[in-house]
Amino acid sequence: AQKITQTQPGMFVQEKEAVTLDCTYDTSDQSYGLFWYKQPSSGEMIFLIYQGSYDEQNATEGRYSLNFQKARKSANLVISASQLGDSAMYFCAMREGPILTGGGNKLTFGTGTQLKVEL
Amino acid sequence: KAGVTQTPRYLIKTRGQQVTLSCSPISGHRSVSWYQQTPGQGLQFLFEYFSETQRNKGNFPGRFSGRQFSNSRSEMNVSTLELGDSALYLCASSLGTGRAGVRETQYFGPGTRLLVL
């Protein structure tokens, strides 16, 4: 079974509008971390935002926020006020358990969503 | 702080050759992880090094190996290259001490694009 599922291969959004990128995950661990990364065409993976399984509040970082629904095992990324520079591939990733006692320092990635921001 | 650097950025090799990729982590980071990204398989974890020791390993054949030096710089080596090894190889650095628990964030370099002909 896929551990991280991103069901939207491609999304279009108008500039200045908000967009939600979906991510569902599968784990039996109680302690896990969820990360979103942005990958422009240049290839570098840019860290955007983090959500921990025990965090009670949804994470926010500037125009990025995470809609975390633990019972549904979903961690959707919301980008507000989209900009042309937001056009990129977006990956959801998970670390299961702490580095030293859990799954190690390994991230499992979804297949990504290609976001295109239009004028 | 300088980010993660990877060299070279682009490589073209032929089948059967071997290749060495280099990664310099963020200053103070002791963990270096390597990932392979291909259109077909997506992003896959290769291995992680911490304090010059391989701490985690993904499901890749023994042709893929790595090492880490005392300054935390890491190299990965692929021997007997196959066409399927064509990929973007990304390295990521993090503190690696475990103090941050699941929160520990990996920061990625720009990647090395390897083309095997």
XYZ file of N, CA and C in Angstrom:
708
model
N 0.849 -1.194 0.000
C 0.000 0.000 0.000
C 0.882 1.241 0.000
N 0.415 2.264 -0.697
C 1.151 3.521 -0.743
C 1.138 4.138 0.639
N 2.273 4.636 1.087
C 2.294 5.299 2.384
C 1.845 6.749 2.250
N 2.183 7.375 1.140
C 1.781 8.751 0.874
C 1.083 8.772 -0.484
N -0.119 9.306 -0.507
C -0.889 9.367 -1.741
C -1.235 10.804 -2.077
N -0.831 11.208 -3.261
C -1.205 12.516 -3.780
C -1.994 12.238 -5.056
N -3.280 12.494 -5.007
C -4.173 12.053 -6.084
C -4.275 13.033 -7.240
N -3.708 14.217 -7.085
C -3.821 15.245 -8.133
C -2.490 15.348 -8.880
N -2.386 14.745 -10.047
C -1.122 14.846 -10.782
C -0.842 16.285 -11.214
N -1.916 17.026 -11.562
C -1.741 18.400 -12.014
C -2.890 19.280 -11.548
N -2.545 20.528 -11.245
C -3.561 21.491 -10.809
C -3.278 22.828 -11.471
N -4.357 23.552 -11.775
C -4.219 24.910 -12.278
C -4.907 25.851 -11.303
N -4.330 27.019 -11.104
C -4.959 28.014 -10.242
C -4.686 29.391 -10.831
N -5.635 30.282 -10.648
C -5.457 31.657 -11.105
C -4.598 32.397 -10.087
N -3.793 33.306 -10.607
C -2.986 34.154 -9.719
C -3.881 34.832 -8.693
N -3.378 34.911 -7.456
C -4.039 35.550 -6.309
C -5.130 34.689 -5.683
N -5.445 33.561 -6.264
C -6.428 32.680 -5.646
C -5.730 31.670 -4.740
N -6.528 31.024 -3.887
C -6.012 29.980 -3.013
C -6.156 28.619 -3.696
N -5.266 27.721 -3.326
C -5.330 26.368 -3.895
C -4.994 25.360 -2.801
N -5.657 24.213 -2.864
C -5.402 23.134 -1.897
C -4.846 21.924 -2.623
N -3.702 21.451 -2.151
C -3.079 20.244 -2.689
C -3.288 19.116 -1.693
N -3.807 18.004 -2.176
C -4.208 16.919 -1.289
C -3.065 15.953 -0.977
N -3.098 15.432 0.238
C -2.134 14.411 0.651
C -2.788 13.526 1.691
N -2.820 12.243 1.449
C -3.247 11.291 2.476
C -2.097 10.351 2.761
N -2.058 9.830 3.969
C -0.927 9.003 4.370
C -1.410 7.772 5.107
N -0.534 6.821 5.217
C -0.868 5.565 5.875
C 0.283 5.174 6.787
N -0.005 5.095 8.064
C 1.004 4.664 9.023
C 0.326 4.091 10.244
N 1.006 3.181 10.897
C 0.492 2.641 12.153
C 1.230 3.250 13.347
N 2.231 4.089 13.050
C 2.961 4.764 14.121
C 2.089 5.856 14.730
N 2.273 6.073 16.037
C 1.580 7.168 16.697
C 2.349 8.471 16.525
N 3.661 8.348 16.386
C 4.520 9.520 16.265
C 5.066 9.588 14.844
N 4.704 10.629 14.145
C 5.188 10.784 12.770
C 5.174 12.261 12.412
N 5.920 12.586 11.384
C 5.986 13.959 10.916
C 5.632 14.025 9.439
N 4.955 15.083 9.066
C 4.554 15.282 7.673
C 5.187 16.573 7.149
N 5.729 16.499 5.968
C 6.458 17.616 5.386
C 5.931 17.885 3.980
N 5.985 19.149 3.609
C 5.720 19.512 2.220
C 6.967 20.189 1.648
N 7.276 19.780 0.425
C 8.398 20.363 -0.296
C 7.920 20.857 -1.651
N 8.612 21.879 -2.139
C 8.345 22.429 -3.473
C 9.567 22.151 -4.331
N 9.335 21.679 -5.538
C 10.446 21.416 -6.446
C 10.215 22.167 -7.764
N 10.907 23.303 -7.937
C 10.825 24.005 -9.230
C 11.506 23.170 -10.307
N 11.426 23.643 -11.528
C 12.016 22.888 -12.644
C 13.530 22.751 -12.510
N 14.150 23.599 -11.715
C 15.601 23.502 -11.507
C 15.988 22.232 -10.747
N 15.050 21.660 -10.007
C 15.309 20.373 -9.362
C 15.477 20.416 -7.857
N 15.854 21.546 -7.304
C 16.083 21.590 -5.861
C 14.778 21.444 -5.089
N 14.803 20.667 -4.021
C 13.623 20.484 -3.161
C 13.677 21.543 -2.064
N 12.630 22.359 -1.988
C 12.586 23.450 -1.020
C 11.573 23.105 0.060
N 12.031 23.093 1.310
C 11.143 22.790 2.432
C 10.146 23.924 2.627
N 8.873 23.563 2.799
C 7.832 24.566 2.968
C 7.253 24.591 4.376
N 6.828 23.415 4.862
C 6.056 23.403 6.097
C 6.061 22.003 6.685
N 5.913 21.968 8.020
C 5.941 20.705 8.758
C 4.725 20.611 9.684
N 4.238 19.379 9.855
C 3.156 19.108 10.819
C 3.487 17.825 11.560
N 3.462 17.874 12.872
C 3.716 16.689 13.670
C 2.423 16.009 14.067
N 2.485 14.719 14.282
C 1.268 13.961 14.588
C 0.649 14.389 15.905
N 1.464 14.941 16.820
C 0.930 15.346 18.117
C 0.603 16.839 18.176
N 0.836 17.540 17.048
C 0.549 18.980 17.041
C -0.960 19.195 17.035
N -1.424 20.034 17.944
C -2.865 20.262 18.030
C -3.327 21.336 17.067
N -2.417 22.239 16.735
C -2.765 23.316 15.813
C -2.280 22.962 14.409
N -3.014 23.421 13.417
C -2.539 23.292 12.047
C -1.348 24.214 11.834
N -0.345 23.710 11.125
C 0.867 24.491 10.884
C 0.597 25.600 9.869
N 1.274 26.736 10.070
C 1.219 27.811 9.082
C 2.619 28.393 8.927
N 2.944 28.751 7.696
C 4.226 29.406 7.378
C 3.961 30.396 6.256
N 3.735 31.634 6.612
C 3.466 32.640 5.597
C 2.206 32.312 4.806
N 2.344 32.183 3.490
C 1.176 31.880 2.652
C 0.826 30.398 2.636
N 1.620 29.587 3.323
C 1.371 28.144 3.354
C 0.708 27.758 4.681
N -0.292 26.928 4.589
C -0.884 26.353 5.791
C -1.225 24.899 5.505
N -1.336 24.169 6.590
C -1.597 22.749 6.476
C -2.957 22.460 7.087
N -3.814 21.800 6.337
C -5.100 21.364 6.858
C -4.931 19.912 7.297
N -4.645 19.738 8.582
C -4.306 18.421 9.131
C -5.543 17.800 9.755
N -5.950 16.654 9.214
C -7.088 15.916 9.764
C -6.587 14.514 10.103
N -6.230 14.368 11.365
C -5.546 13.148 11.801
C -6.416 11.915 11.629
N -7.681 12.018 11.973
C -8.571 10.851 11.895
C -8.726 10.390 10.445
N -8.683 11.318 9.528
C -8.785 10.980 8.109
C -7.425 10.682 7.496
N -6.374 10.869 8.257
C -5.001 10.705 7.782
C -4.767 11.548 6.522
N -5.102 12.817 6.655
C -4.831 13.706 5.537
C -4.089 14.946 6.025
N -3.268 15.489 5.159
C -2.450 16.663 5.488
C -2.355 17.509 4.226
N -3.415 18.234 3.947
C -3.493 18.995 2.705
C -2.788 20.333 2.833
N -2.067 20.707 1.801
C -1.354 21.989 1.774
C -2.259 23.042 1.140
N -2.394 24.156 1.818
C -3.161 25.274 1.277
C -2.194 26.421 0.977
N -2.207 26.871 -0.251
C -1.405 28.034 -0.640
C -2.380 29.177 -0.888
N -2.227 30.243 -0.135
C -3.120 31.387 -0.305
C -2.475 32.385 -1.266
N -3.299 33.180 -1.913
C -2.816 34.255 -2.790
C -1.699 33.760 -3.718
N -2.033 32.812 -4.559
C -1.032 32.187 -5.437
C -0.288 33.220 -6.282
N 0.989 32.926 -6.492
C 1.841 33.783 -7.307
C 2.412 32.948 -8.453
N 2.829 33.632 -9.518
C 3.388 32.909 -10.666
C 4.580 32.045 -10.243
N 5.339 32.530 -9.277
C 6.506 31.783 -8.796
C 6.156 30.518 -8.030
N 4.873 30.323 -7.742
C 4.454 29.096 -7.051
C 4.341 27.922 -8.016
N 4.430 28.176 -9.301
C 4.353 27.089 -10.287
C 5.543 26.158 -10.078
N 5.234 24.923 -9.755
C 6.276 23.942 -9.408
C 5.607 22.614 -9.105
N 6.453 21.623 -8.812
C 5.978 20.336 -8.339
C 5.966 20.385 -6.822
N 4.923 19.848 -6.197
C 4.815 19.857 -4.754
C 4.726 18.418 -4.242
N 5.578 18.129 -3.258
C 5.631 16.781 -2.703
C 5.255 16.786 -1.233
N 4.455 15.812 -0.868
C 4.150 15.523 0.530
C 5.056 14.373 0.953
N 5.598 14.457 2.160
C 6.510 13.412 2.631
C 6.248 13.121 4.103
N 6.636 11.939 4.533
C 6.392 11.526 5.922
C 7.637 10.874 6.507
N 7.880 11.178 7.772
C 8.857 10.427 8.560
C 8.071 9.694 9.630
N 8.285 8.388 9.719
C 7.587 7.569 10.707
C 8.486 7.325 11.901
N 8.122 7.867 13.037
C 8.885 7.625 14.246
C 10.130 8.484 14.324
N 10.695 8.611 15.523
C 11.915 9.402 15.688
C 13.080 8.766 14.939
N 14.100 9.588 14.703
C 15.245 9.120 13.923
C 15.919 7.928 14.574
N 16.124 8.014 15.894
C 16.962 7.011 16.548
C 16.217 5.735 16.882
N 14.918 5.822 17.069
C 14.194 4.626 17.514
C 13.093 4.214 16.546
N 12.794 5.034 15.595
C 11.689 4.723 14.685
C 12.177 4.330 13.319
N 11.655 4.990 12.323
C 11.980 4.628 10.950
C 13.281 5.189 10.446
N 14.036 5.824 11.318
C 15.292 6.387 10.872
C 15.093 7.714 10.183
N 16.182 8.275 9.705
C 16.121 9.586 9.064
C 15.787 9.403 7.592
N 14.606 8.880 7.352
C 14.198 8.568 5.989
C 12.837 9.190 5.754
N 12.710 9.894 4.650
C 11.425 10.444 4.255
C 10.840 9.588 3.144
N 9.544 9.330 3.253
C 8.813 8.650 2.181
C 7.979 9.703 1.480
N 8.122 9.760 0.162
C 7.479 10.810 -0.610
C 6.287 10.297 -1.390
N 5.339 11.202 -1.628
C 4.266 10.929 -2.574
C 4.755 11.170 -3.988
N 3.846 11.002 -4.940
C 4.214 11.134 -6.349
C 4.197 12.578 -6.830
N 3.686 13.475 -5.998
C 3.749 14.889 -6.328
C 2.540 15.410 -7.083
N 2.362 16.718 -6.984
C 1.329 17.439 -7.738
C 2.006 18.586 -8.468
N 1.803 18.646 -9.782
C 2.356 19.740 -10.582
C 1.365 20.894 -10.557
N 1.762 22.002 -9.965
C 0.892 23.172 -9.866
C 1.301 24.206 -10.900
N 0.315 24.721 -11.626
C 0.587 25.789 -12.579
C -0.295 26.979 -12.207
N 0.347 28.113 -11.992
C -0.375 29.341 -11.666
C -0.501 30.174 -12.936
N -1.732 30.542 -13.242
C -1.998 31.290 -14.478
C -2.413 32.724 -14.180
N -2.144 33.603 -15.137
C -2.535 35.015 -14.976
C -4.044 35.170 -15.067
N 23.742 31.106 6.533
C 24.408 29.807 6.367
C 24.299 29.356 4.937
N 25.385 28.796 4.429
C 25.334 28.250 3.082
C 24.458 27.007 3.090
N 23.801 26.773 1.938
C 22.932 25.623 1.828
C 23.708 24.367 1.488
N 22.975 23.337 1.143
C 23.572 22.070 0.738
C 24.098 22.210 -0.687
N 25.318 21.789 -0.899
C 25.881 21.858 -2.247
C 26.154 20.455 -2.758
N 25.947 20.298 -4.056
C 26.198 19.016 -4.707
C 27.014 19.251 -5.959
N 27.985 18.377 -6.169
C 28.789 18.444 -7.391
C 28.994 17.043 -7.940
N 29.072 16.910 -9.259
C 28.755 17.949 -10.232
C 27.249 18.123 -10.368
N 26.823 19.086 -11.099
C 25.389 19.283 -11.298
C 24.864 18.390 -12.418
N 25.693 18.135 -13.380
C 25.291 17.297 -14.511
C 26.413 16.331 -14.857
N 26.007 15.128 -15.263
C 26.980 14.098 -15.626
C 26.414 13.252 -16.751
N 27.259 12.938 -17.698
C 26.881 11.970 -18.722
C 27.904 10.850 -18.691
N 27.417 9.624 -18.547
C 28.280 8.448 -18.494
C 27.728 7.402 -19.453
N 28.517 6.387 -19.697
C 28.053 5.263 -20.521
C 27.888 4.027 -19.646
N 27.099 3.122 -20.135
C 26.841 1.867 -19.389
C 28.145 1.188 -19.022
N 28.178 0.661 -17.814
C 29.358 -0.061 -17.357
C 30.352 0.797 -16.601
N 30.283 2.104 -16.800
C 31.188 2.986 -16.069
C 30.734 3.136 -14.621
N 31.571 3.802 -13.840
C 31.164 4.115 -12.481
C 31.172 5.631 -12.300
N 30.480 6.084 -11.266
C 30.360 7.517 -11.054
C 30.386 7.816 -9.555
N 30.942 8.961 -9.211
C 30.970 9.418 -7.822
C 30.357 10.802 -7.744
N 29.384 10.932 -6.846
C 28.712 12.206 -6.632
C 29.067 12.715 -5.249
N 29.142 14.033 -5.115
C 29.559 14.604 -3.844
C 28.487 15.524 -3.270
N 28.432 15.561 -1.947
C 27.453 16.387 -1.251
C 28.097 17.016 -0.029
N 27.976 18.336 0.087
C 28.445 19.034 1.284
C 27.243 19.554 2.040
N 27.055 19.100 3.281
C 25.853 19.489 4.026
C 25.961 20.900 4.588
N 24.859 21.361 5.137
C 24.832 22.641 5.844
C 25.765 22.536 7.045
N 26.480 23.616 7.322
C 27.409 23.619 8.440
C 26.694 23.250 9.732
N 27.271 22.291 10.463
C 26.672 21.854 11.717
C 25.771 20.635 11.568
N 25.377 20.320 10.352
C 24.565 19.121 10.119
C 25.470 17.910 9.993
N 25.085 16.843 10.649
C 25.922 15.649 10.629
C 25.292 14.488 9.874
N 24.047 14.654 9.486
C 23.377 13.584 8.740
C 23.252 13.981 7.277
N 23.594 13.051 6.408
C 23.407 13.230 4.975
C 22.625 12.040 4.444
N 21.528 12.340 3.778
C 20.704 11.293 3.167
C 20.730 11.476 1.660
N 20.644 10.383 0.946
C 20.642 10.407 -0.518
C 19.331 9.829 -1.030
N 18.817 10.468 -2.085
C 17.580 10.025 -2.722
C 17.792 9.981 -4.235
N 17.109 9.038 -4.861
C 17.099 8.966 -6.311
C 15.710 9.365 -6.798
N 15.652 10.231 -7.798
C 14.366 10.643 -8.353
C 14.304 10.311 -9.831
N 13.344 9.487 -10.213
C 13.121 9.139 -11.613
C 11.650 9.341 -11.942
N 11.336 9.570 -13.217
C 9.914 9.746 -13.583
C 9.081 8.501 -13.259
N 9.666 7.338 -13.375
C 8.902 6.116 -13.173
C 8.733 5.724 -11.713
N 9.785 5.874 -10.929
C 9.761 5.416 -9.529
C 9.604 6.542 -8.528
N 9.658 7.772 -8.978
C 9.528 8.897 -8.061
C 10.775 9.056 -7.201
N 10.562 9.552 -5.994
C 11.672 9.794 -5.056
C 11.844 8.594 -4.166
N 13.051 8.023 -4.191
C 13.318 6.847 -3.372
C 14.564 7.065 -2.526
N 14.481 6.634 -1.299
C 15.572 6.765 -0.338
C 16.659 5.746 -0.644
N 17.889 6.241 -0.744
C 19.029 5.356 -0.992
C 19.689 4.936 0.311
N 20.230 5.890 1.037
C 20.862 5.627 2.339
C 21.101 6.931 3.068
N 21.432 6.766 4.358
C 21.752 7.899 5.215
C 23.055 7.634 5.935
N 23.859 8.671 6.040
C 25.099 8.596 6.797
C 25.066 9.594 7.936
N 25.595 9.148 9.061
C 25.695 9.998 10.249
C 26.990 9.644 10.952
N 27.772 10.654 11.251
C 29.067 10.437 11.908
C 29.862 9.341 11.219
N 29.969 9.427 9.928
C 30.807 8.557 9.094
C 30.310 7.117 9.015
N 29.094 6.858 9.503
C 28.547 5.503 9.500
C 27.229 5.487 8.752
N 27.021 4.432 7.989
C 25.730 4.291 7.334
C 24.701 3.870 8.375
N 23.676 4.687 8.549
C 22.716 4.424 9.612
C 21.427 3.803 9.070
N 21.076 4.136 7.847
C 19.874 3.579 7.230
C 20.153 3.289 5.773
N 19.449 2.293 5.256
C 19.670 1.927 3.868
C 18.342 1.624 3.209
N 18.170 2.083 1.988
C 16.969 1.770 1.222
C 17.154 0.491 0.451
N 16.219 0.221 -0.427
C 16.200 -1.037 -1.156
C 16.843 -0.878 -2.534
N 18.138 -0.723 -2.545
C 18.885 -0.569 -3.783
C 19.981 -1.621 -3.835
N 20.390 -2.011 -5.062
C 21.448 -3.030 -5.159
C 22.782 -2.519 -4.637
N 23.678 -3.458 -4.412
C 24.977 -3.131 -3.837
C 25.840 -2.249 -4.716
N 25.426 -2.061 -5.985
C 26.192 -1.158 -6.873
C 26.154 0.284 -6.349
N 25.186 0.557 -5.526
C 25.047 1.889 -4.941
C 25.707 1.867 -3.557
N 26.661 2.720 -3.377
C 27.342 2.774 -2.085
C 27.648 4.219 -1.749
N 28.045 4.430 -0.530
C 28.358 5.791 -0.131
C 29.363 5.800 0.987
N 29.755 6.986 1.350
C 30.599 7.153 2.525
C 30.467 8.580 3.006
N 30.920 8.773 4.229
C 30.891 10.113 4.807
C 32.231 10.374 5.464
N 32.676 11.589 5.322
C 33.970 11.971 5.868
C 33.807 12.667 7.225
N 34.922 12.900 7.880
C 34.860 13.471 9.230
C 34.283 14.889 9.236
N 34.316 15.573 8.090
C 33.720 16.925 8.027
C 32.251 16.868 7.587
N 31.680 15.673 7.578
C 30.280 15.389 7.234
C 29.996 15.402 5.740
N 30.941 15.783 4.931
C 30.740 15.683 3.489
C 30.535 14.220 3.115
N 29.713 14.010 2.117
C 29.392 12.630 1.741
C 29.575 12.441 0.240
N 29.906 11.234 -0.108
C 29.961 10.848 -1.516
C 29.107 9.620 -1.722
N 28.504 9.522 -2.890
C 27.868 8.263 -3.253
C 28.469 7.789 -4.566
N 28.567 6.494 -4.676
C 29.196 5.881 -5.827
C 28.232 4.882 -6.453
N 28.171 4.905 -7.748
C 27.400 3.893 -8.458
C 28.354 3.193 -9.418
N 28.492 1.901 -9.229
C 29.391 1.147 -10.113
C 28.587 0.445 -11.201
N 29.268 0.077 -12.252
C 28.654 -0.661 -13.371
C 27.291 -0.046 -13.740
N 27.355 1.165 -14.197
C 26.138 1.919 -14.482
C 25.234 1.212 -15.479
N 23.938 1.334 -15.223
C 22.912 0.808 -16.128
C 22.067 1.976 -16.619
N 21.380 1.749 -17.749
C 20.550 2.826 -18.295
C 19.540 3.320 -17.268
N 19.011 2.402 -16.470
C 18.008 2.742 -15.472
C 18.519 3.587 -14.326
N 19.838 3.782 -14.269
C 20.396 4.636 -13.207
C 20.300 6.110 -13.572
N 19.874 6.414 -14.783
C 19.676 7.810 -15.165
C 18.621 8.418 -14.253
N 18.968 9.483 -13.585
C 18.076 10.032 -12.565
C 18.636 11.349 -12.057
N 17.814 12.003 -11.237
C 18.277 13.138 -10.452
C 18.616 12.584 -9.068
N 19.836 12.786 -8.640
C 20.265 12.317 -7.318
C 20.322 13.518 -6.379
N 19.508 13.418 -5.352
C 19.386 14.506 -4.391
C 20.004 14.111 -3.064
N 20.737 15.025 -2.482
C 21.206 14.766 -1.137
C 20.541 15.758 -0.202
N 20.333 15.342 1.014
C 19.667 16.162 2.010
C 20.461 16.125 3.300
N 20.547 17.257 3.960
C 21.262 17.261 5.229
C 20.321 17.647 6.362
N 20.639 17.145 7.536
C 19.900 17.500 8.735
C 20.822 17.332 9.934
N 20.354 17.787 11.104
C 21.197 17.696 12.291
C 21.562 16.246 12.587
N 20.554 15.385 12.570
C 20.806 13.964 12.711
C 20.948 13.455 14.122
N 20.900 14.320 15.107
C 21.134 13.887 16.490
C 19.924 13.214 17.097
N 18.748 13.429 16.527
C 17.545 12.825 17.076
C 16.833 13.694 18.106
N 17.453 14.818 18.480
C 16.838 15.661 19.519
C 15.519 16.254 19.057
N 15.392 16.480 17.767
C 14.167 17.089 17.248
C 13.073 16.050 17.024
N 13.378 14.789 17.234
C 12.374 13.747 17.037
C 11.885 13.683 15.607
N 10.596 13.512 15.426
C 10.060 13.411 14.067
C 10.085 14.754 13.351
N 10.324 15.816 14.124
C 10.283 17.159 13.563
C 11.503 17.488 12.703
N 12.557 16.700 12.844
C 13.808 17.034 12.166
C 13.602 17.205 10.672
N 14.033 18.340 10.165
C 13.795 18.696 8.766
C 15.024 18.407 7.940
N 14.820 17.821 6.797
C 15.904 17.599 5.844
C 15.900 18.741 4.822
N 17.092 19.270 4.573
C 17.261 20.335 3.600
C 18.039 19.778 2.414
N 17.492 20.023 1.244
C 18.028 19.379 0.048
C 18.968 20.280 -0.737
N 19.874 19.643 -1.443
C 20.734 20.323 -2.388
C 20.064 20.412 -3.748
N 20.754 20.996 -4.726
C 20.170 21.194 -6.059
C 20.128 19.924 -6.895
N 20.823 18.893 -6.441
C 20.790 17.638 -7.175
C 21.867 17.505 -8.225
N 22.159 16.272 -8.568
C 23.035 15.948 -9.695
C 22.206 15.157 -10.699
N 22.166 15.669 -11.918
C 21.431 14.956 -12.982
C 22.401 14.033 -13.695
N 22.150 12.744 -13.595
C 23.001 11.741 -14.219
C 22.276 11.138 -15.415
N 22.944 11.155 -16.551
C 22.418 10.516 -17.750
C 23.359 9.391 -18.139
N 22.811 8.197 -18.246
C 23.610 7.035 -18.642
C 23.223 6.640 -20.070
N 24.215 6.632 -20.950
C 23.971 6.314 -22.370
C 24.437 4.905 -22.714
